[in-house]
């Protein structure tokens, strides 16, 4: 039995926290059904201010870096770069908080939680788009199920050495799987397909999105589409049970080339 824990740490988002709790509790069984993954014993969502997001994310990156370099032999230059990552993560969260609508983190024992800034939901138009908000929350559940399945080893990813998302197959796979799960689960939860609503996004969002677009060379949308297509084809070929083996058998994680060509990944699977 999964417990849903939505914490309002903004001090003024109590109703949103209650609404999220109600929907997450309703959607959880359907996410487990379509993914055939178990959710954590407790699904935790934290509603934060922008400074709260920066503080929590910086602390998470610090824990990840300490874990990742614990047994590594680093040069003095590498140690300085690693030590600077938590502060840089906090500043990045402040710069792109309206675009990065949720951030998946884990605590010291690997239990996941999702950090959400309610203001970001507003700037993205999700607070006035009920179907879009529901789809977003299903992705939150799917990501936490991934953490449970891999025991936090794959998802969230390592922080050291730093890797750009365009070169990180695990982060792409995670996003694609969550997107696929939302597409499959939402009609079951809502009793209808998600309507493709054109949301009105704020100037703050558009400004930050332009910065992210330049920084990522406009690849994010294409990478998500490719990863979602990979999961779709893999699920059609081997089903959720076969697909889910990769969360525990990390050698089965697709390469960047296999994300582009799912048939090559399928040929590599043990018979």
PDB file of N, CA, C and O in Angstrom, residues 166-220:
ATOM      1  N   UNK A 166      22.087  15.497 -23.268  1.00  0.00           N
ATOM      2  CA  UNK A 166      22.134  14.979 -24.640  1.00  0.00           C
ATOM      3  C   UNK A 166      23.084  13.799 -24.771  1.00  0.00           C
ATOM      4  O   UNK A 166      23.001  13.034 -25.729  1.00  0.00           O
ATOM      5  N   UNK A 167      23.981  13.638 -23.776  1.00  0.00           N
ATOM      6  CA  UNK A 167      24.934  12.533 -23.796  1.00  0.00           C
ATOM      7  C   UNK A 167      24.651  11.504 -22.705  1.00  0.00           C
ATOM      8  O   UNK A 167      25.473  10.620 -22.469  1.00  0.00           O
ATOM      9  N   UNK A 168      23.503  11.631 -22.072  1.00  0.00           N
ATOM     10  CA  UNK A 168      23.159  10.754 -20.938  1.00  0.00           C
ATOM     11  C   UNK A 168      21.957   9.892 -21.291  1.00  0.00           C
ATOM     12  O   UNK A 168      20.815  10.344 -21.218  1.00  0.00           O
ATOM     13  N   UNK A 169      22.176   8.632 -21.673  1.00  0.00           N
ATOM     14  CA  UNK A 169      21.040   7.782 -22.061  1.00  0.00           C
ATOM     15  C   UNK A 169      20.078   7.507 -20.914  1.00  0.00           C
ATOM     16  O   UNK A 169      18.886   7.325 -21.141  1.00  0.00           O
ATOM     17  N   UNK A 170      20.563   7.486 -19.670  1.00  0.00           N
ATOM     18  CA  UNK A 170      19.687   7.161 -18.541  1.00  0.00           C
ATOM     19  C   UNK A 170      18.658   8.269 -18.314  1.00  0.00           C
ATOM     20  O   UNK A 170      17.467   7.997 -18.131  1.00  0.00           O
ATOM     21  N   UNK A 171      19.096   9.524 -18.325  1.00  0.00           N
ATOM     22  CA  UNK A 171      18.142  10.616 -18.109  1.00  0.00           C
ATOM     23  C   UNK A 171      17.131  10.680 -19.250  1.00  0.00           C
ATOM     24  O   UNK A 171      15.944  10.943 -19.030  1.00  0.00           O
ATOM     25  N   UNK A 172      17.577  10.409 -20.469  1.00  0.00           N
ATOM     26  CA  UNK A 172      16.653  10.389 -21.600  1.00  0.00           C
ATOM     27  C   UNK A 172      15.658   9.234 -21.468  1.00  0.00           C
ATOM     28  O   UNK A 172      14.460   9.393 -21.711  1.00  0.00           O
ATOM     29  N   UNK A 173      16.164   8.066 -21.071  1.00  0.00           N
ATOM     30  CA  UNK A 173      15.293   6.907 -20.893  1.00  0.00           C
ATOM     31  C   UNK A 173      14.255   7.162 -19.810  1.00  0.00           C
ATOM     32  O   UNK A 173      13.070   6.834 -19.977  1.00  0.00           O
ATOM     33  N   UNK A 174      14.682   7.748 -18.701  1.00  0.00           N
ATOM     34  CA  UNK A 174      13.772   8.050 -17.599  1.00  0.00           C
ATOM     35  C   UNK A 174      12.650   8.963 -18.062  1.00  0.00           C
ATOM     36  O   UNK A 174      11.464   8.713 -17.782  1.00  0.00           O
ATOM     37  N   UNK A 175      13.001  10.031 -18.776  1.00  0.00           N
ATOM     38  CA  UNK A 175      11.987  10.976 -19.251  1.00  0.00           C
ATOM     39  C   UNK A 175      11.060  10.327 -20.260  1.00  0.00           C
ATOM     40  O   UNK A 175       9.845  10.530 -20.239  1.00  0.00           O
ATOM     41  N   UNK A 176      11.629   9.518 -21.168  1.00  0.00           N
ATOM     42  CA  UNK A 176      10.805   8.847 -22.167  1.00  0.00           C
ATOM     43  C   UNK A 176       9.846   7.840 -21.550  1.00  0.00           C
ATOM     44  O   UNK A 176       8.689   7.737 -21.951  1.00  0.00           O
ATOM     45  N   UNK A 177      10.318   7.112 -20.546  1.00  0.00           N
ATOM     46  CA  UNK A 177       9.464   6.131 -19.866  1.00  0.00           C
ATOM     47  C   UNK A 177       8.338   6.829 -19.117  1.00  0.00           C
ATOM     48  O   UNK A 177       7.179   6.374 -19.148  1.00  0.00           O
ATOM     49  N   UNK A 178       8.645   7.949 -18.453  1.00  0.00           N
ATOM     50  CA  UNK A 178       7.608   8.693 -17.738  1.00  0.00           C
ATOM     51  C   UNK A 178       6.577   9.248 -18.705  1.00  0.00           C
ATOM     52  O   UNK A 178       5.367   9.246 -18.420  1.00  0.00           O
ATOM     53  N   UNK A 179       7.035   9.738 -19.846  1.00  0.00           N
ATOM     54  CA  UNK A 179       6.121  10.262 -20.863  1.00  0.00           C
ATOM     55  C   UNK A 179       5.227   9.157 -21.409  1.00  0.00           C
ATOM     56  O   UNK A 179       4.010   9.332 -21.575  1.00  0.00           O
ATOM     57  N   UNK A 180       5.805   7.996 -21.669  1.00  0.00           N
ATOM     58  CA  UNK A 180       5.034   6.847 -22.154  1.00  0.00           C
ATOM     59  C   UNK A 180       3.994   6.425 -21.104  1.00  0.00           C
ATOM     60  O   UNK A 180       2.830   6.169 -21.443  1.00  0.00           O
ATOM     61  N   UNK A 181       4.407   6.377 -19.841  1.00  0.00           N
ATOM     62  CA  UNK A 181       3.497   5.963 -18.772  1.00  0.00           C
ATOM     63  C   UNK A 181       2.320   6.920 -18.661  1.00  0.00           C
ATOM     64  O   UNK A 181       1.173   6.495 -18.459  1.00  0.00           O
ATOM     65  N   UNK A 182       2.590   8.227 -18.803  1.00  0.00           N
ATOM     66  CA  UNK A 182       1.509   9.207 -18.724  1.00  0.00           C
ATOM     67  C   UNK A 182       0.514   8.995 -19.865  1.00  0.00           C
ATOM     68  O   UNK A 182      -0.702   9.044 -19.655  1.00  0.00           O
ATOM     69  N   UNK A 183       1.023   8.753 -21.056  1.00  0.00           N
ATOM     70  CA  UNK A 183       0.136   8.542 -22.197  1.00  0.00           C
ATOM     71  C   UNK A 183      -0.748   7.315 -22.001  1.00  0.00           C
ATOM     72  O   UNK A 183      -1.926   7.308 -22.372  1.00  0.00           O
ATOM     73  N   UNK A 184      -0.179   6.247 -21.402  1.00  0.00           N
ATOM     74  CA  UNK A 184      -0.923   5.009 -21.218  1.00  0.00           C
ATOM     75  C   UNK A 184      -1.883   5.076 -20.022  1.00  0.00           C
ATOM     76  O   UNK A 184      -2.972   4.495 -20.067  1.00  0.00           O
ATOM     77  N   UNK A 185      -1.472   5.767 -18.965  1.00  0.00           N
ATOM     78  CA  UNK A 185      -2.252   5.724 -17.720  1.00  0.00           C
ATOM     79  C   UNK A 185      -3.364   6.757 -17.660  1.00  0.00           C
ATOM     80  O   UNK A 185      -4.426   6.492 -17.080  1.00  0.00           O
ATOM     81  N   UNK A 186      -3.139   7.920 -18.252  1.00  0.00           N
ATOM     82  CA  UNK A 186      -4.108   9.006 -18.109  1.00  0.00           C
ATOM     83  C   UNK A 186      -5.510   8.622 -18.600  1.00  0.00           C
ATOM     84  O   UNK A 186      -6.509   8.929 -17.928  1.00  0.00           O
ATOM     85  N   UNK A 187      -5.666   7.968 -19.759  1.00  0.00           N
ATOM     86  CA  UNK A 187      -7.027   7.583 -20.165  1.00  0.00           C
ATOM     87  C   UNK A 187      -7.707   6.665 -19.148  1.00  0.00           C
ATOM     88  O   UNK A 187      -8.938   6.705 -19.003  1.00  0.00           O
ATOM     89  N   UNK A 188      -6.923   5.852 -18.439  1.00  0.00           N
ATOM     90  CA  UNK A 188      -7.493   4.964 -17.426  1.00  0.00           C
ATOM     91  C   UNK A 188      -7.903   5.760 -16.184  1.00  0.00           C
ATOM     92  O   UNK A 188      -8.939   5.495 -15.578  1.00  0.00           O
ATOM     93  N   UNK A 189      -7.085   6.744 -15.816  1.00  0.00           N
ATOM     94  CA  UNK A 189      -7.365   7.532 -14.619  1.00  0.00           C
ATOM     95  C   UNK A 189      -8.556   8.461 -14.848  1.00  0.00           C
ATOM     96  O   UNK A 189      -9.475   8.546 -14.018  1.00  0.00           O
ATOM     97  N   UNK A 190      -8.544   9.154 -15.991  1.00  0.00           N
ATOM     98  CA  UNK A 190      -9.565  10.164 -16.252  1.00  0.00           C
ATOM     99  C   UNK A 190     -10.778   9.614 -16.995  1.00  0.00           C
ATOM    100  O   UNK A 190     -11.811  10.275 -17.066  1.00  0.00           O
ATOM    101  N   UNK A 191     -10.626   8.426 -17.567  1.00  0.00           N
ATOM    102  CA  UNK A 191     -11.721   7.871 -18.350  1.00  0.00           C
ATOM    103  C   UNK A 191     -11.848   8.492 -19.727  1.00  0.00           C
ATOM    104  O   UNK A 191     -12.863   8.321 -20.402  1.00  0.00           O
ATOM    105  N   UNK A 192     -10.797   9.200 -20.157  1.00  0.00           N
ATOM    106  CA  UNK A 192     -10.789   9.839 -21.470  1.00  0.00           C
ATOM    107  C   UNK A 192      -9.355  10.209 -21.818  1.00  0.00           C
ATOM    108  O   UNK A 192      -8.510  10.347 -20.931  1.00  0.00           O
ATOM    109  N   UNK A 193      -9.059  10.372 -23.107  1.00  0.00           N
ATOM    110  CA  UNK A 193      -7.712  10.812 -23.481  1.00  0.00           C
ATOM    111  C   UNK A 193      -7.458  12.241 -23.019  1.00  0.00           C
ATOM    112  O   UNK A 193      -8.391  13.014 -22.786  1.00  0.00           O
ATOM    113  N   UNK A 194      -6.195  12.598 -22.893  1.00  0.00           N
ATOM    114  CA  UNK A 194      -5.839  13.967 -22.536  1.00  0.00           C
ATOM    115  C   UNK A 194      -6.100  14.874 -23.717  1.00  0.00           C
ATOM    116  O   UNK A 194      -5.742  14.566 -24.855  1.00  0.00           O
ATOM    117  N   UNK A 195      -6.750  15.982 -23.465  1.00  0.00           N
ATOM    118  CA  UNK A 195      -6.970  16.950 -24.539  1.00  0.00           C
ATOM    119  C   UNK A 195      -5.706  17.770 -24.754  1.00  0.00           C
ATOM    120  O   UNK A 195      -5.029  18.138 -23.802  1.00  0.00           O
ATOM    121  N   UNK A 196      -5.394  18.016 -26.002  1.00  0.00           N
ATOM    122  CA  UNK A 196      -4.189  18.767 -26.348  1.00  0.00           C
ATOM    123  C   UNK A 196      -4.494  20.259 -26.280  1.00  0.00           C
ATOM    124  O   UNK A 196      -4.822  20.899 -27.270  1.00  0.00           O
ATOM    125  N   UNK A 197      -4.402  20.804 -25.068  1.00  0.00           N
ATOM    126  CA  UNK A 197      -4.736  22.205 -24.847  1.00  0.00           C
ATOM    127  C   UNK A 197      -3.514  23.084 -25.086  1.00  0.00           C
ATOM    128  O   UNK A 197      -2.412  22.777 -24.615  1.00  0.00           O
ATOM    129  N   UNK A 198      -3.703  24.160 -25.805  1.00  0.00           N
ATOM    130  CA  UNK A 198      -2.614  25.122 -25.999  1.00  0.00           C
ATOM    131  C   UNK A 198      -2.597  26.065 -24.803  1.00  0.00           C
ATOM    132  O   UNK A 198      -3.419  26.971 -24.692  1.00  0.00           O
ATOM    133  N   UNK A 199      -1.646  25.839 -23.907  1.00  0.00           N
ATOM    134  CA  UNK A 199      -1.606  26.611 -22.672  1.00  0.00           C
ATOM    135  C   UNK A 199      -0.983  27.984 -22.895  1.00  0.00           C
ATOM    136  O   UNK A 199      -0.091  28.143 -23.724  1.00  0.00           O
ATOM    137  N   UNK A 200      -1.444  28.937 -22.104  1.00  0.00           N
ATOM    138  CA  UNK A 200      -0.897  30.289 -22.137  1.00  0.00           C
ATOM    139  C   UNK A 200       0.249  30.368 -21.148  1.00  0.00           C
ATOM    140  O   UNK A 200       0.045  30.361 -19.935  1.00  0.00           O
ATOM    141  N   UNK A 201       1.459  30.421 -21.650  1.00  0.00           N
ATOM    142  CA  UNK A 201       2.639  30.481 -20.788  1.00  0.00           C
ATOM    143  C   UNK A 201       3.078  31.926 -20.584  1.00  0.00           C
ATOM    144  O   UNK A 201       2.926  32.751 -21.474  1.00  0.00           O
ATOM    145  N   UNK A 202       3.632  32.186 -19.433  1.00  0.00           N
ATOM    146  CA  UNK A 202       3.966  33.555 -19.051  1.00  0.00           C
ATOM    147  C   UNK A 202       5.248  34.033 -19.730  1.00  0.00           C
ATOM    148  O   UNK A 202       6.032  33.254 -20.279  1.00  0.00           O
ATOM    149  N   UNK A 203       5.477  35.344 -19.634  1.00  0.00           N
ATOM    150  CA  UNK A 203       6.710  35.919 -20.150  1.00  0.00           C
ATOM    151  C   UNK A 203       7.916  35.373 -19.379  1.00  0.00           C
ATOM    152  O   UNK A 203       8.987  35.112 -19.955  1.00  0.00           O
ATOM    153  N   UNK A 204       7.782  35.157 -18.076  1.00  0.00           N
ATOM    154  CA  UNK A 204       8.878  34.584 -17.281  1.00  0.00           C
ATOM    155  C   UNK A 204       9.263  33.221 -17.826  1.00  0.00           C
ATOM    156  O   UNK A 204      10.452  32.906 -17.994  1.00  0.00           O
ATOM    157  N   UNK A 205       8.264  32.394 -18.096  1.00  0.00           N
ATOM    158  CA  UNK A 205       8.546  31.064 -18.657  1.00  0.00           C
ATOM    159  C   UNK A 205       9.225  31.187 -20.007  1.00  0.00           C
ATOM    160  O   UNK A 205      10.225  30.501 -20.277  1.00  0.00           O
ATOM    161  N   UNK A 206       8.696  32.040 -20.881  1.00  0.00           N
ATOM    162  CA  UNK A 206       9.241  32.144 -22.234  1.00  0.00           C
ATOM    163  C   UNK A 206      10.693  32.635 -22.212  1.00  0.00           C
ATOM    164  O   UNK A 206      11.524  32.162 -23.001  1.00  0.00           O
ATOM    165  N   UNK A 207      11.002  33.545 -21.297  1.00  0.00           N
ATOM    166  CA  UNK A 207      12.369  34.048 -21.187  1.00  0.00           C
ATOM    167  C   UNK A 207      13.313  32.940 -20.736  1.00  0.00           C
ATOM    168  O   UNK A 207      14.385  32.742 -21.323  1.00  0.00           O
ATOM    169  N   UNK A 208      12.904  32.192 -19.692  1.00  0.00           N
ATOM    170  CA  UNK A 208      13.761  31.108 -19.212  1.00  0.00           C
ATOM    171  C   UNK A 208      13.865  29.986 -20.246  1.00  0.00           C
ATOM    172  O   UNK A 208      14.932  29.389 -20.428  1.00  0.00           O
ATOM    173  N   UNK A 209      12.747  29.700 -20.931  1.00  0.00           N
ATOM    174  CA  UNK A 209      12.758  28.646 -21.948  1.00  0.00           C
ATOM    175  C   UNK A 209      13.700  28.997 -23.092  1.00  0.00           C
ATOM    176  O   UNK A 209      14.367  28.116 -23.654  1.00  0.00           O
ATOM    177  N   UNK A 210      13.768  30.289 -23.453  1.00  0.00           N
ATOM    178  CA  UNK A 210      14.683  30.716 -24.510  1.00  0.00           C
ATOM    179  C   UNK A 210      16.132  30.487 -24.086  1.00  0.00           C
ATOM    180  O   UNK A 210      16.969  30.045 -24.897  1.00  0.00           O
ATOM    181  N   UNK A 211      16.422  30.759 -22.817  1.00  0.00           N
ATOM    182  CA  UNK A 211      17.773  30.519 -22.296  1.00  0.00           C
ATOM    183  C   UNK A 211      18.115  29.032 -22.357  1.00  0.00           C
ATOM    184  O   UNK A 211      19.205  28.641 -22.791  1.00  0.00           O
ATOM    185  N   UNK A 212      17.174  28.184 -21.922  1.00  0.00           N
ATOM    186  CA  UNK A 212      17.400  26.740 -21.946  1.00  0.00           C
ATOM    187  C   UNK A 212      17.551  26.246 -23.380  1.00  0.00           C
ATOM    188  O   UNK A 212      18.396  25.391 -23.680  1.00  0.00           O
ATOM    189  N   UNK A 213      16.745  26.792 -24.284  1.00  0.00           N
ATOM    190  CA  UNK A 213      16.813  26.385 -25.692  1.00  0.00           C
ATOM    191  C   UNK A 213      18.204  26.645 -26.260  1.00  0.00           C
ATOM    192  O   UNK A 213      18.789  25.795 -26.932  1.00  0.00           O
ATOM    193  N   UNK A 214      18.748  27.809 -25.963  1.00  0.00           N
ATOM    194  CA  UNK A 214      20.089  28.145 -26.459  1.00  0.00           C
ATOM    195  C   UNK A 214      21.137  27.252 -25.800  1.00  0.00           C
ATOM    196  O   UNK A 214      22.038  26.724 -26.464  1.00  0.00           O
ATOM    197  N   UNK A 215      21.006  27.059 -24.475  1.00  0.00           N
ATOM    198  CA  UNK A 215      22.000  26.267 -23.742  1.00  0.00           C
ATOM    199  C   UNK A 215      22.024  24.816 -24.194  1.00  0.00           C
ATOM    200  O   UNK A 215      23.083  24.166 -24.181  1.00  0.00           O
ATOM    201  N   UNK A 216      20.873  24.285 -24.589  1.00  0.00           N
ATOM    202  CA  UNK A 216      20.785  22.877 -25.003  1.00  0.00           C
ATOM    203  C   UNK A 216      20.734  22.715 -26.518  1.00  0.00           C
ATOM    204  O   UNK A 216      20.527  21.610 -27.013  1.00  0.00           O
ATOM    205  N   UNK A 217      20.909  23.824 -27.222  1.00  0.00           N
ATOM    206  CA  UNK A 217      20.858  23.823 -28.688  1.00  0.00           C
ATOM    207  C   UNK A 217      19.525  23.283 -29.207  1.00  0.00           C
ATOM    208  O   UNK A 217      19.452  22.637 -30.266  1.00  0.00           O
ATOM    209  N   UNK A 218      18.492  23.501 -28.421  1.00  0.00           N
ATOM    210  CA  UNK A 218      17.153  23.127 -28.848  1.00  0.00           C
ATOM    211  C   UNK A 218      16.906  21.640 -28.949  1.00  0.00           C
ATOM    212  O   UNK A 218      15.987  21.206 -29.644  1.00  0.00           O
ATOM    213  N   UNK A 219      17.684  20.845 -28.206  1.00  0.00           N
ATOM    214  CA  UNK A 219      17.595  19.395 -28.356  1.00  0.00           C
ATOM    215  C   UNK A 219      16.563  18.728 -27.458  1.00  0.00           C
ATOM    216  O   UNK A 219      16.184  17.583 -27.710  1.00  0.00           O
ATOM    217  N   UNK A 220      16.122  19.401 -26.387  1.00  0.00           N
ATOM    218  CA  UNK A 220      15.313  18.723 -25.372  1.00  0.00           C
ATOM    219  C   UNK A 220      14.063  18.072 -25.929  1.00  0.00           C
ATOM    220  O   UNK A 220      13.744  16.910 -25.620  1.00  0.00           O
TER     221      UNK A 220
END
